[in-house]
Amino acid sequence: MSSLTVTDEQVSAAPAKVIQPAWVRIMHWVNALAMILMILSGWQIYNASPLFGFSFPREYTLGGWLGGGLLWHFAAMWLLMINGLAYLVTGFATGRFRKKLLPITPSGVLHDVRAALTFKLGHDDLTVYNYVQRLLYAGIIVVGVLIVLTGLGMWKPVQLYYLVALFGDYPTARYIHFFCMVAICAFLVVHVLLALLVPKSLRAMIIGR
Amino acid sequence: MAKRSFLIPGVDKRLLIKDSIKTMPDVSRRRFIAGGASLGALTLLTGCDVIDSSSAEEMLKQVSKFNDAVQAFIFNPDALAPTFPESAITKPFPFNAYYDLDDAPDVAGADWKLEVRGLVDNKKSWTLDELYKLPQVTQITRHICVEGWSAIGSWTGTPLRDFLKLIGADTRAKYVWFQCADKDGYNSPLDMRSALHPQTQMTFKYANEILPRAYGFPMKIRVPTKLGFKNPKYVVSMEVTNDYKGGYWEDQGYNSFSGS
Ligand code: HEM
């Protein structure tokens, strides 16, 4: 984590402008923890009755057995939901979503994808997200909402029958839940790699500047 | 993987059996809830050993109790589990237990009696012939297993709430506790509001045939508002009680309410 060390130069440049406000940073890391707990316990649950011809390695599952995985899943879901709800409310109320994630135009995305692939996509101003970032961040928020809704539907398929009906039926909700997990894991890999490639973005998410 | 035969989409027969073995009672298992190498990963991530297993287990137990309360709170006694046409029935309907079908209880119907205990006016035991004479209804509903798979089946029997009325049960009591003939003595508590749900049924038939051994002969309790393990098979007694008497899986850590 040597990339996190703050050099004298950066310190003396203070007060730098805040890139990530405190509420974003706190909710981001709470979400990261909750997501990891949900993924690892979710894999444990998956292994009890795999949807496909493979299982997740035991070392990457939480809870030790199905019952333990379920306890973790239905405990960490509160952390995930309360934090996620607070994030959505604050994001809309402060106008952050509108300011940072919009607009997303196809031409803008195409342009930035091309720039990224030819290593010409700059990160000079961390307060502005490029079109690829906007698309990914907006997309992963939608996926997050979907995985919670399918999860709640599967948790209470009778009491919350309308949630299951929204996705078709119970088995369909289960597949959607699974593929949302896949999308979140794929996002996580790319997201972490890019954050490590641009360490100042990681620093901003930790100390704000 | 070589050719796999699927009972229902996504569920491998062999895996089901493997599961049952995997979920065999194991004294050391409970200690494992917070354990496992995955903890290594978490410790690495957080840089400190935050999740020492006994305090994590205590926390998880408390949250599970909280989840019981949440589920009881959102439970709507009038909300019905969706029903399906006969064409939607899953064939063959999977057998699932913590033992092989060969080890399933083989109950002699003629000798069997349903024992009734606890807070009821009439504690007489019931023979199968007597029970078969009670009015019966059929439901085609989805059975959802705690493991994540589900299957649609057709069950016929007497609504439990009619039977509870018939025997003069104190329906202000908290639970109906079932004991079963499974080896290791399966049992499970059912909260009274779920017991009184219109679709909760003392089941005597599957697909219009006398309940086969695989599905719980002579009597199963079908509760479409609960996960599968709260639908006891091979039932031998029911007790109306205010005490929480625990259950086979509930004691090992499955959420006790486990409502749908
Ligand atoms: C409020 C949020 C959530 C709720 C209520 C929820 C609920 C559930 C339920 C009810 C199941 C099926 C349990 C069973 O098989 O008995 C499940 C499975 C699973 N969940 Fe979640 N979940 C949530 C969020 C998440 C998240 C954020 C992830 C990962 C990023 C995740 C990953 C999984 C996986 C991988 C499975 C196993 C898939 C399967 O085999 O069915 N869940 N979840």
Coordinates of C-alpha atoms and ligand atoms in Angstrom, one line a residue:
Chain A
M1 CA 0.0 0.0 0.0
S2 CA 3.0 2.3 -0.5
S3 CA 0.9 4.3 -3.0
L4 CA -1.0 5.6 -0.1
T5 CA 1.8 7.6 1.4
V6 CA 1.2 11.2 1.2
T7 CA 4.2 13.2 0.0
D8 CA 5.3 16.5 1.5
E9 CA 4.3 18.2 -1.7
Q10 CA 0.8 17.1 -1.5
V11 CA 0.5 18.0 2.1
S12 CA 1.7 21.5 1.6
A13 CA -0.8 21.9 -1.3
A14 CA -3.6 21.8 1.3
P15 CA -6.3 22.8 1.6
A16 CA -6.9 20.9 -1.5
K17 CA -10.4 20.6 -2.8
V18 CA -12.3 17.7 -1.5
I19 CA -12.8 15.1 -4.3
Q20 CA -14.9 12.6 -2.3
P21 CA -17.0 14.0 0.5
A22 CA -17.0 12.1 3.8
W23 CA -20.4 10.6 3.4
V24 CA -19.4 9.1 0.1
R25 CA -16.2 7.6 1.6
I26 CA -17.9 6.1 4.6
M27 CA -20.7 4.6 2.6
H28 CA -18.3 3.4 0.0
W29 CA -16.2 1.3 2.5
V30 CA -19.2 0.1 4.4
N31 CA -20.6 -1.1 1.1
A32 CA -17.4 -2.7 0.2
L33 CA -17.4 -4.7 3.4
A34 CA -21.1 -5.6 3.1
M35 CA -20.6 -6.7 -0.5
I36 CA -17.7 -9.0 0.3
L37 CA -19.7 -10.6 3.1
M38 CA -22.7 -11.0 0.8
I39 CA -20.6 -12.5 -2.0
L40 CA -18.7 -15.0 0.2
S41 CA -21.8 -16.1 2.1
G42 CA -23.8 -16.2 -1.2
W43 CA -21.2 -18.6 -2.6
Q44 CA -21.7 -20.8 0.4
I45 CA -25.5 -20.8 -0.3
Y46 CA -24.9 -21.5 -4.0
N47 CA -22.8 -24.5 -3.1
A48 CA -25.7 -26.2 -1.3
S49 CA -27.5 -26.5 -4.6
P50 CA -25.5 -25.2 -7.5
L51 CA -27.4 -23.6 -10.4
F52 CA -24.6 -24.6 -12.8
G53 CA -22.1 -27.4 -13.1
F54 CA -19.6 -25.9 -10.7
S55 CA -19.2 -25.0 -7.1
F56 CA -17.2 -22.3 -5.5
P57 CA -14.0 -23.4 -3.6
R58 CA -14.7 -23.8 0.1
E59 CA -11.9 -21.5 1.0
Y60 CA -13.8 -18.6 -0.6
T61 CA -17.0 -19.2 1.2
L62 CA -18.2 -17.8 4.5
G63 CA -20.0 -19.6 7.3
G64 CA -18.5 -23.1 7.2
W65 CA -21.8 -24.7 6.1
L66 CA -25.1 -23.7 4.5
G67 CA -26.7 -22.7 7.9
G68 CA -23.7 -20.5 8.7
G69 CA -23.7 -19.0 5.2
L70 CA -27.4 -18.1 5.5
L71 CA -26.8 -16.5 8.9
W72 CA -24.1 -14.3 7.4
H73 CA -26.2 -13.5 4.3
F74 CA -29.2 -12.4 6.3
A75 CA -27.2 -10.5 8.8
A76 CA -25.0 -8.6 6.3
M77 CA -28.0 -7.8 4.2
W78 CA -29.1 -5.2 6.8
L79 CA -25.7 -3.5 6.6
L80 CA -26.0 -3.6 2.8
M81 CA -29.6 -2.3 2.7
I82 CA -29.4 0.4 5.3
N83 CA -26.1 1.7 3.9
G84 CA -27.4 1.4 0.3
L85 CA -30.6 3.2 1.1
A86 CA -28.8 6.0 2.8
Y87 CA -26.5 6.3 -0.2
L88 CA -29.3 6.5 -2.7
V89 CA -31.2 9.0 -0.7
T90 CA -28.2 11.2 -0.1
G91 CA -27.1 10.8 -3.7
F92 CA -30.4 12.0 -5.1
A93 CA -30.9 14.7 -2.4
T94 CA -27.5 16.3 -2.8
G95 CA -27.7 16.2 -6.6
R96 CA -24.5 14.1 -6.6
F97 CA -25.9 11.5 -9.0
R98 CA -27.1 14.2 -11.4
K99 CA -23.9 16.1 -11.3
K100 CA -21.4 13.3 -11.4
L101 CA -23.2 10.5 -13.3
L102 CA -25.2 12.5 -15.9
P103 CA -25.4 12.9 -18.8
I104 CA -24.4 9.5 -20.2
T105 CA -24.4 9.7 -24.0
P106 CA -23.5 6.9 -26.4
S107 CA -21.1 9.0 -28.3
G108 CA -19.4 10.1 -25.1
V109 CA -19.1 6.5 -23.9
L110 CA -17.7 5.4 -27.3
H111 CA -15.2 8.2 -27.4
D112 CA -13.9 7.4 -23.9
V113 CA -13.8 3.7 -24.5
R114 CA -11.6 4.3 -27.5
A115 CA -9.5 6.7 -25.6
A116 CA -9.1 4.2 -22.7
L117 CA -8.1 1.4 -25.1
T118 CA -5.4 3.5 -26.6
F119 CA -4.3 4.7 -23.2
K120 CA -5.2 8.3 -23.9
L121 CA -7.9 8.6 -21.2
G122 CA -6.7 11.1 -18.7
H123 CA -7.5 11.3 -15.0
D124 CA -6.3 14.9 -14.4
D125 CA -9.4 16.1 -12.8
L126 CA -10.7 13.4 -10.4
T127 CA -13.8 15.4 -9.6
V128 CA -15.2 14.6 -13.0
Y129 CA -16.0 11.1 -14.0
N130 CA -15.4 10.1 -17.7
Y131 CA -18.2 8.5 -19.6
V132 CA -17.0 5.0 -19.0
Q133 CA -16.9 5.6 -15.3
R134 CA -20.3 7.2 -15.4
L135 CA -21.8 4.2 -17.2
L136 CA -20.1 1.7 -14.9
Y137 CA -21.0 3.5 -11.7
A138 CA -24.6 4.1 -12.8
G139 CA -24.9 0.5 -14.0
I140 CA -23.6 -1.0 -10.8
I141 CA -26.0 1.0 -8.8
V142 CA -28.8 -0.4 -10.9
V143 CA -27.4 -3.9 -10.4
G144 CA -27.2 -3.3 -6.7
V145 CA -30.8 -2.4 -6.6
L146 CA -31.7 -5.5 -8.7
I147 CA -29.8 -7.9 -6.5
V148 CA -31.4 -6.5 -3.3
L149 CA -34.9 -6.7 -4.9
T150 CA -34.4 -10.3 -6.2
G151 CA -32.9 -11.2 -2.8
L152 CA -35.8 -9.8 -0.8
G153 CA -38.2 -11.5 -3.2
M154 CA -36.5 -14.9 -2.6
W155 CA -36.3 -14.3 1.1
K156 CA -40.1 -13.7 1.4
P157 CA -41.7 -15.0 -1.8
V158 CA -45.2 -15.1 -0.2
Q159 CA -45.2 -11.9 1.8
L160 CA -43.4 -10.0 -0.9
Y161 CA -44.9 -11.9 -3.8
Y162 CA -45.1 -8.8 -5.9
L163 CA -41.3 -8.7 -6.0
V164 CA -41.1 -12.2 -7.2
A165 CA -43.9 -11.5 -9.8
L166 CA -41.8 -8.5 -11.0
F167 CA -39.1 -10.9 -12.1
G168 CA -41.4 -13.7 -13.2
D169 CA -41.1 -16.5 -10.7
Y170 CA -38.9 -17.8 -7.9
P171 CA -36.4 -19.7 -10.1
T172 CA -36.0 -16.8 -12.4
A173 CA -35.4 -14.4 -9.5
R174 CA -32.7 -16.8 -8.4
Y175 CA -31.0 -16.7 -11.8
I176 CA -31.2 -12.9 -11.9
H177 CA -29.8 -12.8 -8.3
F178 CA -26.9 -14.9 -9.4
F179 CA -26.1 -13.0 -12.6
C180 CA -26.2 -9.7 -10.6
M181 CA -23.6 -11.3 -8.3
V182 CA -21.5 -12.1 -11.4
A183 CA -21.8 -8.5 -12.6
I184 CA -20.8 -7.2 -9.2
C185 CA -17.7 -9.5 -9.1
A186 CA -16.7 -8.4 -12.7
F187 CA -17.1 -4.8 -11.7
L188 CA -15.1 -5.4 -8.6
V189 CA -12.1 -6.8 -10.5
V190 CA -12.0 -4.0 -13.0
H191 CA -12.8 -1.3 -10.3
V192 CA -10.0 -2.5 -8.0
L193 CA -7.5 -2.8 -10.9
L194 CA -8.2 0.7 -12.1
A195 CA -8.1 2.2 -8.7
L196 CA -4.6 0.6 -8.2
L197 CA -3.5 1.9 -11.6
V198 CA -4.6 5.5 -10.6
P199 CA -3.5 5.5 -6.9
K200 CA -4.6 9.1 -6.3
S201 CA -8.2 8.0 -6.9
L202 CA -7.8 5.4 -4.2
R203 CA -6.3 8.0 -1.9
A204 CA -9.2 10.3 -2.6
M205 CA -11.6 7.6 -1.6
I206 CA -9.8 7.2 1.7
I207 CA -8.8 10.6 2.9
G208 CA -11.0 12.6 0.6
R209 CA -8.4 14.6 -1.3
Chain B
M1 CA -18.7 -32.9 -15.9
A2 CA -20.1 -36.0 -17.6
K3 CA -23.8 -36.4 -18.3
R4 CA -25.9 -35.1 -15.4
S5 CA -29.5 -36.0 -14.8
F6 CA -31.6 -33.1 -13.6
L7 CA -34.7 -33.7 -11.6
I8 CA -35.5 -30.1 -11.9
P9 CA -33.6 -27.4 -13.8
G10 CA -30.5 -26.6 -11.9
V11 CA -30.7 -29.4 -9.4
D12 CA -28.5 -32.4 -9.9
K13 CA -29.9 -35.6 -8.3
R14 CA -26.4 -36.7 -7.2
L15 CA -25.8 -33.3 -5.7
L16 CA -29.0 -33.6 -3.7
I17 CA -27.8 -36.8 -2.2
K18 CA -24.4 -35.4 -1.7
D19 CA -26.0 -32.5 0.0
S20 CA -27.9 -34.6 2.4
I21 CA -24.7 -36.3 3.4
K22 CA -22.9 -32.9 3.6
T23 CA -25.6 -31.5 5.9
M24 CA -25.4 -34.6 8.2
P25 CA -25.5 -33.6 11.8
D26 CA -22.0 -33.0 12.9
V27 CA -21.1 -31.8 16.4
S28 CA -18.2 -29.8 15.2
R29 CA -20.1 -28.0 12.6
R30 CA -21.6 -25.3 14.7
R31 CA -18.2 -24.1 15.8
F32 CA -17.5 -23.7 12.1
I33 CA -20.1 -21.0 11.5
A34 CA -17.6 -18.2 11.7
G35 CA -14.6 -20.4 10.8
G36 CA -13.1 -21.6 7.7
A37 CA -10.3 -20.4 5.6
S38 CA -12.5 -17.6 4.3
L39 CA -11.9 -15.9 7.6
G40 CA -8.2 -15.8 6.5
A41 CA -9.3 -13.7 3.6
L42 CA -11.3 -11.4 5.8
T43 CA -8.5 -11.0 8.3
L44 CA -6.2 -10.2 5.4
L45 CA -8.6 -7.6 4.1
T46 CA -9.3 -5.9 7.3
G47 CA -5.8 -6.3 8.7
C48 CA -7.0 -7.4 12.1
D49 CA -8.7 -10.4 13.4
V50 CA -12.1 -8.8 13.9
I51 CA -14.2 -11.9 13.6
D52 CA -13.2 -14.1 16.4
S53 CA -15.5 -17.0 16.0
S54 CA -17.5 -17.0 19.3
S55 CA -18.4 -13.4 19.3
A56 CA -19.3 -13.6 15.6
E57 CA -21.5 -16.5 16.3
E58 CA -23.2 -14.7 19.1
M59 CA -23.8 -11.7 16.9
L60 CA -25.2 -13.9 14.1
K61 CA -27.6 -15.6 16.6
Q62 CA -28.9 -12.3 17.8
V63 CA -29.5 -11.0 14.2
S64 CA -31.2 -14.3 13.4
K65 CA -33.6 -13.7 16.4
F66 CA -34.1 -10.2 15.1
N67 CA -34.9 -11.7 11.7
D68 CA -37.5 -13.9 13.4
A69 CA -39.2 -10.8 14.8
V70 CA -39.1 -9.0 11.4
Q71 CA -40.6 -12.0 9.7
A72 CA -43.4 -12.4 12.4
F73 CA -44.0 -8.7 11.9
I74 CA -44.4 -8.8 8.2
F75 CA -46.3 -12.1 8.2
N76 CA -49.7 -11.5 6.8
P77 CA -52.1 -14.3 7.8
D78 CA -54.3 -13.7 4.8
A79 CA -51.5 -13.7 2.2
L80 CA -51.7 -16.9 0.2
A81 CA -48.8 -18.7 -1.4
P82 CA -49.3 -18.7 -5.2
T83 CA -51.0 -21.8 -6.6
F84 CA -50.3 -23.4 -9.9
P85 CA -52.1 -25.5 -12.5
E86 CA -51.4 -29.3 -12.6
S87 CA -49.3 -28.9 -15.7
A88 CA -46.8 -26.9 -13.6
I89 CA -46.1 -29.8 -11.2
T90 CA -42.4 -30.8 -11.1
K91 CA -41.9 -34.4 -12.1
P92 CA -40.5 -36.3 -10.4
F93 CA -40.8 -34.3 -7.3
P94 CA -37.4 -34.5 -5.5
F95 CA -36.8 -36.6 -2.3
N96 CA -34.7 -34.6 0.1
A97 CA -33.6 -35.4 3.6
Y98 CA -30.4 -35.8 5.7
Y99 CA -30.4 -39.5 4.9
D100 CA -30.9 -41.7 1.8
L101 CA -34.4 -42.8 0.8
D102 CA -33.5 -46.3 1.9
D103 CA -33.1 -45.0 5.5
A104 CA -36.4 -43.1 5.4
P105 CA -38.9 -44.1 8.1
D106 CA -41.0 -47.1 7.1
V107 CA -44.1 -46.5 9.1
A108 CA -46.8 -49.2 9.3
G109 CA -50.0 -47.3 8.7
A110 CA -52.2 -49.7 10.6
D111 CA -50.2 -49.3 13.8
W112 CA -49.6 -45.6 13.5
K113 CA -51.4 -43.1 15.6
L114 CA -51.1 -39.4 15.7
E115 CA -50.5 -38.4 19.3
V116 CA -52.0 -35.1 20.4
R117 CA -50.6 -33.3 23.5
G118 CA -50.4 -30.0 25.3
L119 CA -53.0 -27.2 25.4
V120 CA -55.9 -29.0 23.8
D121 CA -59.3 -30.2 25.2
N122 CA -59.3 -33.6 23.6
K123 CA -56.0 -35.5 23.8
K124 CA -57.2 -38.6 22.1
S125 CA -54.8 -40.2 19.6
W126 CA -56.0 -40.5 16.0
T127 CA -55.7 -43.5 13.7
L128 CA -55.1 -43.0 10.0
D129 CA -58.6 -44.2 9.2
E130 CA -60.1 -41.6 11.5
L131 CA -57.9 -38.8 10.0
Y132 CA -58.8 -39.9 6.4
K133 CA -62.5 -39.2 7.2
L134 CA -61.9 -35.5 7.8
P135 CA -62.7 -33.1 4.9
Q136 CA -59.7 -32.7 2.6
V137 CA -58.6 -30.0 0.2
T138 CA -55.9 -30.0 -2.5
Q139 CA -53.2 -27.4 -3.1
I140 CA -50.6 -27.1 -5.8
T141 CA -47.9 -24.9 -4.4
R142 CA -44.2 -24.3 -4.7
H143 CA -42.0 -26.0 -2.1
I144 CA -38.9 -23.9 -1.5
C145 CA -35.9 -25.6 0.0
V146 CA -33.4 -23.8 2.3
E147 CA -30.8 -24.9 -0.2
G148 CA -32.2 -22.7 -2.8
W149 CA -33.9 -25.1 -5.2
S150 CA -37.7 -25.3 -5.5
A151 CA -40.3 -27.6 -6.9
I152 CA -44.0 -27.5 -7.5
G153 CA -46.1 -30.3 -6.0
S154 CA -49.7 -31.3 -5.3
W155 CA -50.7 -32.0 -1.7
T156 CA -54.1 -33.1 -0.3
G157 CA -55.2 -33.1 3.3
T158 CA -57.0 -31.4 6.1
P159 CA -56.3 -27.8 6.9
L160 CA -54.5 -27.8 10.2
R161 CA -56.6 -25.0 11.6
D162 CA -59.7 -27.1 11.2
F163 CA -58.1 -30.0 13.0
L164 CA -56.9 -27.6 15.8
K165 CA -60.5 -26.4 16.2
L166 CA -61.8 -29.9 16.2
I167 CA -59.5 -31.0 19.1
G168 CA -60.2 -27.8 21.0
A169 CA -56.6 -26.4 20.8
D170 CA -55.8 -23.2 22.6
T171 CA -55.0 -21.2 19.6
R172 CA -53.6 -18.4 21.8
A173 CA -50.7 -20.7 22.5
K174 CA -47.4 -19.8 20.7
Y175 CA -46.5 -23.0 18.9
V176 CA -47.5 -26.3 17.5
W177 CA -44.5 -28.6 18.0
F178 CA -44.2 -31.6 15.7
Q179 CA -42.2 -34.8 16.4
C180 CA -41.4 -37.2 13.6
A181 CA -40.4 -40.8 13.1
D182 CA -37.1 -39.9 11.3
K183 CA -34.0 -41.4 12.7
D184 CA -32.4 -39.0 15.2
G185 CA -35.9 -37.8 16.0
Y186 CA -36.8 -35.0 13.7
N187 CA -38.9 -32.2 15.2
S188 CA -39.9 -28.7 14.4
P189 CA -41.8 -25.9 16.0
L190 CA -44.5 -24.0 14.0
D191 CA -45.6 -20.6 15.2
M192 CA -49.4 -20.5 15.9
R193 CA -50.1 -17.8 13.3
S194 CA -48.5 -20.0 10.6
A195 CA -50.3 -23.0 11.9
L196 CA -53.6 -21.2 11.5
H197 CA -52.8 -20.0 8.0
P198 CA -55.5 -21.3 5.6
Q199 CA -53.0 -23.2 3.4
T200 CA -51.3 -25.0 6.3
Q201 CA -52.3 -28.6 5.9
M202 CA -52.1 -32.1 7.5
T203 CA -51.2 -33.9 4.3
F204 CA -52.2 -37.4 3.5
K205 CA -51.8 -37.5 -0.3
Y206 CA -49.3 -36.5 -2.9
A207 CA -50.6 -36.1 -6.5
N208 CA -53.9 -37.6 -5.4
E209 CA -52.2 -40.8 -4.2
I210 CA -51.7 -41.9 -0.6
L211 CA -48.5 -40.1 0.5
P212 CA -45.6 -42.3 -0.5
R213 CA -42.8 -43.2 1.9
A214 CA -40.5 -40.7 0.1
Y215 CA -42.8 -37.8 0.8
G216 CA -43.6 -38.6 4.5
F217 CA -46.1 -41.4 4.9
P218 CA -48.4 -41.4 6.8
M219 CA -48.6 -37.7 7.4
K220 CA -46.7 -34.6 6.5
I221 CA -47.4 -31.0 7.5
R222 CA -47.4 -28.9 4.4
V223 CA -46.7 -25.2 5.1
P224 CA -46.4 -23.3 1.9
T225 CA -45.5 -20.2 3.8
K226 CA -42.4 -21.8 5.2
L227 CA -39.1 -23.3 3.9
G228 CA -39.1 -27.0 3.2
F229 CA -37.4 -28.0 6.5
K230 CA -40.4 -26.5 8.4
N231 CA -42.7 -29.0 6.6
P232 CA -42.1 -32.1 8.7
K233 CA -42.7 -35.6 7.3
Y234 CA -43.5 -38.9 9.1
V235 CA -45.2 -36.9 11.8
V236 CA -46.1 -38.9 15.0
S237 CA -47.2 -36.3 17.4
M238 CA -48.2 -32.7 17.7
E239 CA -48.1 -30.6 20.9
V240 CA -49.8 -27.2 21.4
T241 CA -47.5 -25.3 23.7
N242 CA -46.2 -22.0 24.8
D243 CA -42.6 -23.2 25.1
Y244 CA -40.1 -23.0 22.4
K245 CA -38.9 -26.6 22.2
G246 CA -36.4 -26.1 19.4
G247 CA -36.1 -28.2 16.3
Y248 CA -33.8 -30.5 14.4
W249 CA -32.4 -27.9 12.0
E250 CA -33.4 -24.8 14.0
D251 CA -31.1 -26.0 16.8
Q252 CA -28.2 -26.2 14.4
G253 CA -28.6 -22.6 13.2
Y254 CA -31.2 -22.5 10.4
N255 CA -33.4 -19.4 11.1
S256 CA -36.3 -20.5 13.3
F257 CA -39.1 -18.6 11.6
S258 CA -37.9 -19.4 8.1
G259 CA -41.1 -18.0 6.6
S260 CA -41.7 -17.4 2.9
Ligands
HEM1 C1 -30.7 -7.4 0.7 C2 -29.9 -8.1 -0.1 C3 -30.0 -9.6 -0.3 C4 -30.9 -10.5 0.1 C5 -32.2 -10.3 0.9 C6 -30.5 -11.8 -0.4 C7 -31.2 -12.9 -0.3 C8 -30.8 -14.1 -0.8 C9 -31.6 -15.3 -0.8 C10 -33.0 -15.5 -0.1 C11 -30.9 -16.3 -1.4 C12 -31.3 -17.7 -1.6 C13 -31.1 -18.4 -0.3 C14 -31.4 -19.9 -0.5 O1 -30.9 -20.5 -1.4 O2 -32.0 -20.4 0.4 C15 -29.7 -15.7 -1.8 C16 -28.7 -16.4 -2.5 C17 -27.5 -15.8 -3.0 N1 -27.1 -14.5 -2.9 FE1 -28.2 -13.1 -2.0 N2 -29.3 -11.6 -1.1 C18 -29.0 -10.3 -1.1 C19 -27.9 -9.7 -1.6 C20 -26.8 -10.3 -2.2 C21 -25.6 -9.7 -2.7 C22 -25.3 -8.3 -2.6 C23 -24.9 -10.7 -3.3 C24 -23.5 -10.7 -3.9 C25 -23.0 -9.6 -4.5 C26 -25.6 -12.0 -3.1 C27 -25.2 -13.2 -3.6 C28 -25.9 -14.4 -3.5 C29 -25.5 -15.6 -4.1 C30 -24.2 -15.8 -4.9 C31 -26.5 -16.5 -3.8 C32 -26.6 -18.0 -4.2 C33 -27.3 -18.1 -5.4 C34 -28.2 -19.3 -5.3 O3 -27.7 -20.4 -5.5 O4 -29.4 -19.2 -5.1 N3 -26.8 -11.7 -2.5 N4 -29.6 -14.4 -1.5

